[in-house]
Amino acid sequence: MTEEPRWLTDREQRAWQAYRRMFLLLNAQLARDLGQDSGLSEPDYDVLSSLGAGPRHRRRISDLADHMLWSRSRLSHHLARMEKRGLVVREECDTDGRGAIVALTEDGLLTLDQAAPLHVESVRRHFIDLLDPEQIDAFAGIGERVVNRLAPTGDDG
Amino acid sequence: MTEEPRWLTDREQRAWQAYRRMFLLLNAQLARDLGQDSGLSEPDYDVLSSLGAGPRHRRRISDLADHMLWSRSRLSHHLARMEKRGLVVREECDTDGRGAIVALTEDGLLTLDQAAPLHVESVRRHFIDLLDPEQIDAFAGIGERVVNRLAPTGDDG
DNA sequence: GACAAGTAGATGACACGTCAACCATGGCCC
DNA sequence: GGGCCATGGTTGACGTGTCATCTACTTGTC
């Protein structure tokens, strides 16, 4: 007992508890919806939509990893699983012999197009539509504050 | 294109993005701290602290699962791993032949006592202390609203 | 007390994520 | 152009989480 730790106050405790439970339950629910609606996991959807958003539905792998804040290893593993299911394909990179490119397959694109609106609805139903405009903005502010402290791409002073 | 989905507005998009990234980065950071400080994963810590909080540092397994909002399967798997490491032990339940009880070992209790203040500091550093009191309360309100819609133990009207 | 239905918990198979190790190429420097 | 390190990407091992299934016990009913 050399340094008294600053425990959490009741209000802080409440916020912390809210954080824990919200993510636990919300993630679970969104994953459930996504799986039932489209047969995708959340990571699947993230990959598909990140690819779908870019030009020509393809992207350099490390670029994609950086954009998604995923480790290269994680992405590599996940792409392997998705490639096996025919959602994406790997291609060679002309300009860098080490590099590789992932592209949506037709099937991947179709799946994404079908999944997207349902997923948006799910996000609305379980999260966005529960909050009033002020809460939306407040949440964005809070999240960005936390992220800016942690993100490799922001100054963390 | 039978039903036009209600896409997210920019502000909603911002909140949603904040949610995703906050969760991703904050969890990763807390897990990293916890692992380095105490050799525990977040789930490890959750189990230890839930046990430590109760009387006699022991608890009925299903009771613990309900409290933590974990599936019984998940808890069972995790307890197996923790038992192997000597942090907890399973005991028989006197009043219910099916049941089982988990208890902290001495080692588990010691580990928890050492981990707790460091973990609290980590939570403060990366989350709580970044927010002003209004944000704390706002966040708690948002989280509870979302949770109350999803929690099995709340009415979801 | 026997039998059906439910509950507590464990288990196996599989998807996911991390870490460390690895291989290949690229870029640099002399 | 040979040596060296950095980078892009993959792989293997392992811890974690989910679902479905299974066993054992309890409870209720007759």
Tab-separated table of C-alpha atoms (C1' of nucleotides) in Angstrom:
chain	number	residue	atom	x	y	z
A	1	MET	CA	0.000	0.000	0.000
A	2	THR	CA	2.643	2.451	-1.018
A	3	GLU	CA	0.562	4.581	-3.349
A	4	GLU	CA	-3.116	4.970	-2.794
A	5	PRO	CA	-4.780	4.233	-6.123
A	6	ARG	CA	-7.538	6.572	-7.173
A	7	TRP	CA	-10.510	4.266	-7.308
A	8	LEU	CA	-13.469	5.125	-9.442
A	9	THR	CA	-16.244	7.270	-8.074
A	10	ASP	CA	-19.785	6.015	-8.343
A	11	ARG	CA	-20.422	8.059	-11.427
A	12	GLU	CA	-17.231	6.912	-13.045
A	13	GLN	CA	-18.035	3.375	-12.105
A	14	ARG	CA	-21.391	3.799	-13.752
A	15	ALA	CA	-19.853	5.041	-16.973
A	16	TRP	CA	-17.293	2.282	-16.947
A	17	GLN	CA	-19.912	-0.357	-16.354
A	18	ALA	CA	-21.985	1.143	-19.141
A	19	TYR	CA	-19.048	0.927	-21.481
A	20	ARG	CA	-18.399	-2.693	-20.698
A	21	ARG	CA	-21.954	-3.839	-20.963
A	22	MET	CA	-22.834	-1.784	-23.981
A	23	PHE	CA	-20.046	-3.226	-26.025
A	24	LEU	CA	-20.632	-6.709	-24.812
A	25	LEU	CA	-24.307	-6.715	-25.669
A	26	LEU	CA	-24.322	-4.435	-28.674
A	27	ASN	CA	-21.562	-6.296	-30.441
A	28	ALA	CA	-23.252	-9.579	-29.734
A	29	GLN	CA	-26.552	-8.341	-31.094
A	30	LEU	CA	-25.104	-6.818	-34.230
A	31	ALA	CA	-23.144	-9.968	-34.888
A	32	ARG	CA	-26.253	-12.046	-34.432
A	33	ASP	CA	-28.254	-9.907	-36.856
A	34	LEU	CA	-25.504	-9.894	-39.410
A	35	GLY	CA	-25.100	-13.617	-39.236
A	36	GLN	CA	-28.782	-14.298	-39.594
A	37	ASP	CA	-29.408	-11.706	-42.277
A	38	SER	CA	-26.381	-12.288	-44.434
A	39	GLY	CA	-24.296	-15.174	-43.156
A	40	LEU	CA	-21.458	-12.803	-42.397
A	41	SER	CA	-19.493	-12.055	-39.273
A	42	GLU	CA	-18.734	-8.480	-38.340
A	43	PRO	CA	-15.135	-8.746	-39.491
A	44	ASP	CA	-16.396	-10.217	-42.774
A	45	TYR	CA	-18.654	-7.250	-43.248
A	46	ASP	CA	-15.931	-4.781	-42.383
A	47	VAL	CA	-13.625	-6.250	-44.967
A	48	LEU	CA	-16.288	-6.383	-47.648
A	49	SER	CA	-17.442	-2.840	-47.072
A	50	SER	CA	-13.932	-1.459	-46.933
A	51	LEU	CA	-13.194	-3.114	-50.238
A	52	GLY	CA	-16.495	-2.112	-51.723
A	53	ALA	CA	-15.948	1.519	-50.859
A	54	GLY	CA	-12.701	1.844	-52.785
A	55	PRO	CA	-12.181	2.184	-56.526
A	56	ARG	CA	-12.517	-0.991	-58.553
A	57	HIS	CA	-13.366	-2.931	-55.400
A	58	ARG	CA	-9.790	-3.769	-54.691
A	59	ARG	CA	-7.044	-2.584	-52.463
A	60	ARG	CA	-3.488	-3.130	-51.427
A	61	ILE	CA	-3.466	-5.432	-48.422
A	62	SER	CA	-1.334	-3.396	-46.071
A	63	ASP	CA	-3.270	-0.309	-47.049
A	64	LEU	CA	-6.462	-2.069	-46.109
A	65	ALA	CA	-5.012	-3.220	-42.809
A	66	ASP	CA	-3.960	0.301	-41.921
A	67	HIS	CA	-7.326	1.702	-42.856
A	68	MET	CA	-9.147	-0.831	-40.735
A	69	LEU	CA	-6.742	-0.538	-37.817
A	70	TRP	CA	-6.113	-4.254	-38.085
A	71	SER	CA	-2.825	-6.038	-37.760
A	72	ARG	CA	-1.485	-7.475	-40.990
A	73	SER	CA	-1.567	-10.880	-39.451
A	74	ARG	CA	-5.188	-10.603	-38.546
A	75	LEU	CA	-6.103	-9.420	-41.990
A	76	SER	CA	-4.056	-12.129	-43.644
A	77	HIS	CA	-5.771	-14.826	-41.613
A	78	HIS	CA	-9.159	-13.368	-42.272
A	79	LEU	CA	-8.594	-12.983	-45.981
A	80	ALA	CA	-7.574	-16.615	-46.127
A	81	ARG	CA	-10.912	-17.617	-44.618
A	82	MET	CA	-12.845	-15.288	-46.877
A	83	GLU	CA	-10.975	-16.371	-49.955
A	84	LYS	CA	-11.856	-19.963	-49.178
A	85	ARG	CA	-15.492	-18.931	-49.171
A	86	GLY	CA	-15.153	-17.125	-52.471
A	87	LEU	CA	-15.845	-13.630	-51.196
A	88	VAL	CA	-12.501	-12.145	-52.138
A	89	VAL	CA	-9.453	-13.005	-54.220
A	90	ARG	CA	-5.820	-12.131	-53.832
A	91	GLU	CA	-3.992	-10.715	-56.802
A	92	GLU	CA	-0.376	-9.860	-57.450
A	93	CYS	CA	0.850	-6.333	-57.231
A	94	ASP	CA	2.486	-4.934	-60.361
A	95	THR	CA	4.449	-2.193	-58.704
A	96	ASP	CA	5.804	-4.096	-55.701
A	97	GLY	CA	6.916	-7.690	-55.859
A	98	ARG	CA	6.358	-8.169	-52.165
A	99	GLY	CA	2.887	-6.743	-52.219
A	100	ALA	CA	-0.504	-8.197	-52.804
A	101	ILE	CA	-3.941	-6.898	-53.604
A	102	VAL	CA	-7.324	-8.110	-52.471
A	103	ALA	CA	-10.381	-7.728	-54.625
A	104	LEU	CA	-14.035	-8.436	-54.128
A	105	THR	CA	-15.332	-11.295	-56.180
A	106	GLU	CA	-18.712	-10.978	-57.834
A	107	ASP	CA	-20.080	-13.053	-55.068
A	108	GLY	CA	-18.456	-10.823	-52.494
A	109	LEU	CA	-19.934	-7.743	-54.069
A	110	LEU	CA	-23.353	-9.278	-54.281
A	111	THR	CA	-23.185	-10.378	-50.681
A	112	LEU	CA	-22.129	-6.922	-49.611
A	113	ASP	CA	-24.912	-5.239	-51.522
A	114	GLN	CA	-27.439	-7.477	-49.897
A	115	ALA	CA	-25.961	-7.179	-46.440
A	116	ALA	CA	-25.372	-3.455	-46.274
A	117	PRO	CA	-28.898	-2.099	-45.906
A	118	LEU	CA	-29.817	-4.789	-43.414
A	119	HIS	CA	-26.750	-4.055	-41.378
A	120	VAL	CA	-27.467	-0.350	-41.382
A	121	GLU	CA	-30.956	-1.090	-40.146
A	122	SER	CA	-29.541	-3.205	-37.383
A	123	VAL	CA	-27.141	-0.491	-36.326
A	124	ARG	CA	-29.988	1.964	-36.294
A	125	ARG	CA	-32.308	-0.260	-34.377
A	126	HIS	CA	-29.909	-1.187	-31.630
A	127	PHE	CA	-27.878	1.954	-31.331
A	128	ILE	CA	-28.343	5.062	-33.418
A	129	ASP	CA	-32.094	5.374	-33.195
A	130	LEU	CA	-32.003	5.020	-29.423
A	131	LEU	CA	-30.084	8.257	-29.064
A	132	ASP	CA	-31.268	11.784	-29.542
A	133	PRO	CA	-29.182	14.167	-31.654
A	134	GLU	CA	-27.344	15.569	-28.676
A	135	GLN	CA	-26.367	12.140	-27.529
A	136	ILE	CA	-25.167	11.293	-31.012
A	137	ASP	CA	-22.854	14.250	-31.018
A	138	ALA	CA	-21.790	13.695	-27.436
A	139	PHE	CA	-20.920	10.127	-28.180
A	140	ALA	CA	-18.932	11.053	-31.244
A	141	GLY	CA	-17.021	13.590	-29.197
A	142	ILE	CA	-16.244	11.124	-26.458
A	143	GLY	CA	-15.183	8.417	-28.842
A	144	GLU	CA	-12.973	10.694	-30.834
A	145	ARG	CA	-11.334	11.996	-27.722
A	146	VAL	CA	-10.470	8.507	-26.579
A	147	VAL	CA	-9.374	7.437	-30.027
A	148	ASN	CA	-7.165	10.446	-30.544
A	149	ARG	CA	-5.241	9.527	-27.462
A	150	LEU	CA	-4.687	5.999	-28.631
A	151	ALA	CA	-4.551	6.105	-32.391
A	152	PRO	CA	-1.106	5.644	-33.860
A	153	THR	CA	-2.018	8.288	-36.407
A	154	GLY	CA	-2.761	11.082	-33.995
A	155	ASP	CA	-0.465	13.054	-31.753
A	156	ASP	CA	-0.881	11.819	-28.241
A	157	GLY	CA	0.307	14.803	-26.277
B	1	MET	CA	-34.285	-1.872	-54.304
B	2	THR	CA	-37.730	-2.375	-52.916
B	3	GLU	CA	-37.343	-0.458	-49.676
B	4	GLU	CA	-35.028	2.485	-49.464
B	5	PRO	CA	-32.850	1.910	-46.434
B	6	ARG	CA	-32.273	4.865	-44.172
B	7	TRP	CA	-28.555	5.346	-44.470
B	8	LEU	CA	-26.662	7.089	-41.741
B	9	THR	CA	-26.316	10.834	-41.764
B	10	ASP	CA	-22.874	12.321	-41.419
B	11	ARG	CA	-23.311	12.884	-37.727
B	12	GLU	CA	-24.586	9.398	-37.194
B	13	GLN	CA	-21.760	8.044	-39.259
B	14	ARG	CA	-19.374	9.953	-37.066
B	15	ALA	CA	-20.832	8.480	-33.899
B	16	TRP	CA	-20.817	5.028	-35.368
B	17	GLN	CA	-17.234	5.335	-36.480
B	18	ALA	CA	-16.329	6.630	-33.038
B	19	TYR	CA	-17.966	3.629	-31.482
B	20	ARG	CA	-16.096	1.180	-33.643
B	21	ARG	CA	-12.717	2.727	-33.244
B	22	MET	CA	-13.011	3.492	-29.574
B	23	PHE	CA	-13.892	-0.050	-28.861
B	24	LEU	CA	-11.137	-1.451	-31.023
B	25	LEU	CA	-8.374	0.725	-29.659
B	26	LEU	CA	-9.439	1.064	-26.062
B	27	ASN	CA	-9.887	-2.635	-25.577
B	28	ALA	CA	-6.564	-3.324	-27.190
B	29	GLN	CA	-4.814	-0.820	-24.978
B	30	LEU	CA	-6.419	-2.001	-21.763
B	31	ALA	CA	-5.620	-5.578	-22.638
B	32	ARG	CA	-2.039	-4.647	-23.352
B	33	ASP	CA	-1.657	-2.842	-20.032
B	34	LEU	CA	-3.282	-5.632	-18.122
B	35	GLY	CA	-1.109	-8.238	-19.735
B	36	GLN	CA	2.089	-6.338	-19.107
B	37	ASP	CA	1.211	-5.269	-15.582
B	38	SER	CA	-0.282	-8.475	-14.300
B	39	GLY	CA	-0.064	-11.239	-16.856
B	40	LEU	CA	-3.838	-11.325	-17.125
B	41	SER	CA	-6.250	-11.002	-19.990
B	42	GLU	CA	-9.331	-8.847	-19.616
B	43	PRO	CA	-11.595	-11.856	-19.200
B	44	ASP	CA	-9.203	-13.186	-16.578
B	45	TYR	CA	-9.459	-9.947	-14.694
B	46	ASP	CA	-13.211	-9.855	-14.966
B	47	VAL	CA	-13.522	-13.302	-13.499
B	48	LEU	CA	-11.085	-12.614	-10.711
B	49	SER	CA	-12.683	-9.347	-9.729
B	50	SER	CA	-16.190	-10.756	-9.865
B	51	LEU	CA	-15.119	-13.539	-7.576
B	52	GLY	CA	-13.134	-11.270	-5.325
B	53	ALA	CA	-16.097	-8.960	-4.849
B	54	GLY	CA	-18.379	-11.648	-3.482
B	55	PRO	CA	-18.421	-13.168	-0.022
B	56	ARG	CA	-15.725	-15.734	0.725
B	57	HIS	CA	-14.308	-15.227	-2.764
B	58	ARG	CA	-16.437	-17.898	-4.245
B	59	ARG	CA	-19.571	-18.133	-6.249
B	60	ARG	CA	-21.950	-20.482	-7.955
B	61	ILE	CA	-20.900	-20.852	-11.567
B	62	SER	CA	-24.174	-20.079	-13.284
B	63	ASP	CA	-24.692	-17.187	-10.921
B	64	LEU	CA	-21.332	-15.828	-11.964
B	65	ALA	CA	-22.139	-16.306	-15.625
B	66	ASP	CA	-25.392	-14.407	-15.273
B	67	HIS	CA	-23.730	-11.601	-13.388
B	68	MET	CA	-21.039	-11.237	-16.021
B	69	LEU	CA	-23.448	-11.553	-18.934
B	70	TRP	CA	-21.373	-14.466	-20.187
B	71	SER	CA	-22.652	-17.671	-21.656
B	72	ARG	CA	-22.191	-20.691	-19.413
B	73	SER	CA	-20.099	-22.272	-22.092
B	74	ARG	CA	-17.772	-19.346	-22.282
B	75	LEU	CA	-17.351	-19.253	-18.546
B	76	SER	CA	-16.793	-22.980	-18.365
B	77	HIS	CA	-14.054	-22.814	-20.966
B	78	HIS	CA	-12.439	-19.867	-19.320
B	79	LEU	CA	-12.532	-21.374	-15.870
B	80	ALA	CA	-10.840	-24.454	-17.241
B	81	ARG	CA	-7.987	-22.332	-18.476
B	82	MET	CA	-7.757	-20.344	-15.268
B	83	GLU	CA	-7.905	-23.447	-13.136
B	84	LYS	CA	-5.009	-24.864	-15.080
B	85	ARG	CA	-3.058	-21.770	-14.158
B	86	GLY	CA	-3.974	-22.081	-10.521
B	87	LEU	CA	-6.008	-18.878	-10.262
B	88	VAL	CA	-9.286	-20.523	-9.336
B	89	VAL	CA	-10.585	-23.902	-8.214
B	90	ARG	CA	-13.873	-25.621	-8.780
B	91	GLU	CA	-15.668	-27.053	-5.797
B	92	GLU	CA	-18.751	-29.153	-5.432
B	93	CYS	CA	-22.034	-27.611	-4.507
B	94	ASP	CA	-23.666	-28.968	-1.354
B	95	THR	CA	-27.181	-27.934	-2.126
B	96	ASP	CA	-27.345	-28.938	-5.784
B	97	GLY	CA	-25.729	-32.049	-7.130
B	98	ARG	CA	-25.557	-30.608	-10.629
B	99	GLY	CA	-24.022	-27.393	-9.545
B	100	ALA	CA	-20.480	-26.263	-9.043
B	101	ILE	CA	-18.756	-23.429	-7.307
B	102	VAL	CA	-15.671	-21.513	-8.290
B	103	ALA	CA	-13.381	-20.033	-5.735
B	104	LEU	CA	-10.324	-17.863	-5.896
B	105	THR	CA	-7.153	-19.601	-4.901
B	106	GLU	CA	-4.656	-17.762	-2.738
B	107	ASP	CA	-2.699	-17.146	-5.862
B	108	GLY	CA	-5.775	-15.831	-7.605
B	109	LEU	CA	-6.520	-13.463	-4.779
B	110	LEU	CA	-2.970	-12.236	-4.644
B	111	THR	CA	-2.919	-11.709	-8.387
B	112	LEU	CA	-6.174	-9.805	-8.221
B	113	ASP	CA	-4.969	-7.576	-5.414
B	114	GLN	CA	-1.876	-6.712	-7.349
B	115	ALA	CA	-3.700	-6.226	-10.635
B	116	ALA	CA	-6.639	-4.164	-9.461
B	117	PRO	CA	-5.025	-0.789	-8.738
B	118	LEU	CA	-2.960	-0.973	-11.892
B	119	HIS	CA	-5.987	-1.787	-13.946
B	120	VAL	CA	-7.956	1.061	-12.440
B	121	GLU	CA	-5.126	3.387	-13.303
B	122	SER	CA	-5.160	2.104	-16.844
B	123	VAL	CA	-8.888	2.633	-17.157
B	124	ARG	CA	-8.485	6.127	-15.811
B	125	ARG	CA	-5.594	6.978	-18.062
B	126	HIS	CA	-7.128	5.795	-21.280
B	127	PHE	CA	-10.763	6.539	-20.689
B	128	ILE	CA	-12.196	8.071	-17.529
B	129	ASP	CA	-9.713	10.864	-17.050
B	130	LEU	CA	-10.137	11.991	-20.645
B	131	LEU	CA	-13.742	12.899	-20.061
B	132	ASP	CA	-15.199	15.758	-18.114
B	133	PRO	CA	-17.983	15.099	-15.612
B	134	GLU	CA	-20.725	15.873	-18.095
B	135	GLN	CA	-19.292	13.451	-20.576
B	136	ILE	CA	-19.041	10.814	-17.885
B	137	ASP	CA	-22.711	11.130	-17.133
B	138	ALA	CA	-23.663	11.408	-20.770
B	139	PHE	CA	-21.778	8.273	-21.577
B	140	ALA	CA	-23.355	6.372	-18.716
B	141	GLY	CA	-26.779	7.470	-19.918
B	142	ILE	CA	-26.094	6.405	-23.481
B	143	GLY	CA	-24.675	3.078	-22.466
B	144	GLU	CA	-27.512	2.292	-20.137
B	145	ARG	CA	-30.037	3.182	-22.762
B	146	VAL	CA	-28.504	0.802	-25.240
B	147	VAL	CA	-28.043	-1.905	-22.645
B	148	ASN	CA	-31.599	-1.676	-21.386
B	149	ARG	CA	-32.826	-2.425	-24.866
B	150	LEU	CA	-30.670	-5.472	-25.189
B	151	ALA	CA	-30.228	-6.882	-21.717
B	152	PRO	CA	-32.126	-10.070	-21.076
B	153	THR	CA	-32.827	-8.753	-17.573
B	154	GLY	CA	-34.563	-5.565	-18.629
B	155	ASP	CA	-37.892	-5.026	-20.277
B	156	ASP	CA	-37.292	-4.303	-23.888
B	157	GLY	CA	-40.479	-2.474	-24.761
C	1	DG	C1'	-40.897	-44.136	-7.101
C	2	DA	C1'	-41.004	-43.641	-12.089
C	3	DC	C1'	-40.901	-40.880	-15.866
C	4	DA	C1'	-40.798	-36.296	-18.555
C	5	DA	C1'	-38.995	-31.963	-18.734
C	6	DG	C1'	-35.936	-28.643	-17.361
C	7	DT	C1'	-31.386	-26.900	-15.497
C	8	DA	C1'	-26.126	-26.938	-14.411
C	9	DG	C1'	-22.244	-27.614	-16.340
C	10	DA	C1'	-18.676	-29.722	-19.475
C	11	DT	C1'	-17.004	-30.710	-24.033
C	12	DG	C1'	-15.708	-30.758	-29.129
C	13	DA	C1'	-15.483	-28.507	-33.291
C	14	DC	C1'	-14.744	-24.525	-35.317
C	15	DA	C1'	-14.136	-19.242	-36.178
C	16	DC	C1'	-11.447	-15.508	-34.566
C	17	DG	C1'	-7.189	-12.698	-32.885
C	18	DT	C1'	-2.374	-12.277	-31.217
C	19	DC	C1'	2.302	-13.017	-31.040
C	20	DA	C1'	6.518	-14.493	-32.799
C	21	DA	C1'	8.850	-16.427	-36.456
C	22	DC	C1'	9.516	-16.642	-41.154
C	23	DC	C1'	10.393	-15.654	-46.369
C	24	DA	C1'	10.695	-12.671	-50.111
C	25	DT	C1'	11.400	-8.393	-52.082
C	26	DG	C1'	12.799	-3.482	-52.013
C	27	DG	C1'	15.818	0.348	-50.946
C	28	DC	C1'	20.095	2.028	-49.498
C	29	DC	C1'	24.975	2.457	-49.197
C	30	DC	C1'	29.604	1.460	-50.131
D	1	DG	C1'	26.548	-5.421	-57.290
D	2	DG	C1'	27.037	-7.286	-52.549
D	3	DG	C1'	25.660	-6.621	-47.917
D	4	DC	C1'	22.207	-4.915	-44.876
D	5	DC	C1'	18.131	-3.520	-42.924
D	6	DA	C1'	13.256	-2.313	-43.567
D	7	DT	C1'	8.815	-3.623	-45.380
D	8	DG	C1'	4.857	-6.706	-47.125
D	9	DG	C1'	2.862	-10.580	-46.322
D	10	DT	C1'	2.194	-15.452	-44.630
D	11	DT	C1'	2.306	-19.071	-41.269
D	12	DG	C1'	1.959	-21.813	-36.838
D	13	DA	C1'	0.917	-22.102	-32.237
D	14	DC	C1'	-1.936	-20.846	-28.923
D	15	DG	C1'	-5.672	-18.378	-26.207
D	16	DT	C1'	-10.340	-17.013	-26.766
D	17	DG	C1'	-15.615	-17.226	-27.945
D	18	DT	C1'	-19.705	-19.571	-30.107
D	19	DC	C1'	-22.747	-23.123	-31.156
D	20	DA	C1'	-24.453	-27.641	-30.701
D	21	DT	C1'	-24.338	-31.545	-28.092
D	22	DC	C1'	-23.944	-34.339	-24.091
D	23	DT	C1'	-24.261	-35.988	-19.155
D	24	DA	C1'	-25.960	-35.673	-14.722
D	25	DC	C1'	-28.912	-34.011	-11.591
D	26	DT	C1'	-33.453	-31.747	-10.095
D	27	DT	C1'	-38.228	-31.013	-10.144
D	28	DG	C1'	-42.862	-31.906	-11.072
D	29	DT	C1'	-46.530	-35.093	-11.964
D	30	DC	C1'	-48.851	-39.252	-11.691
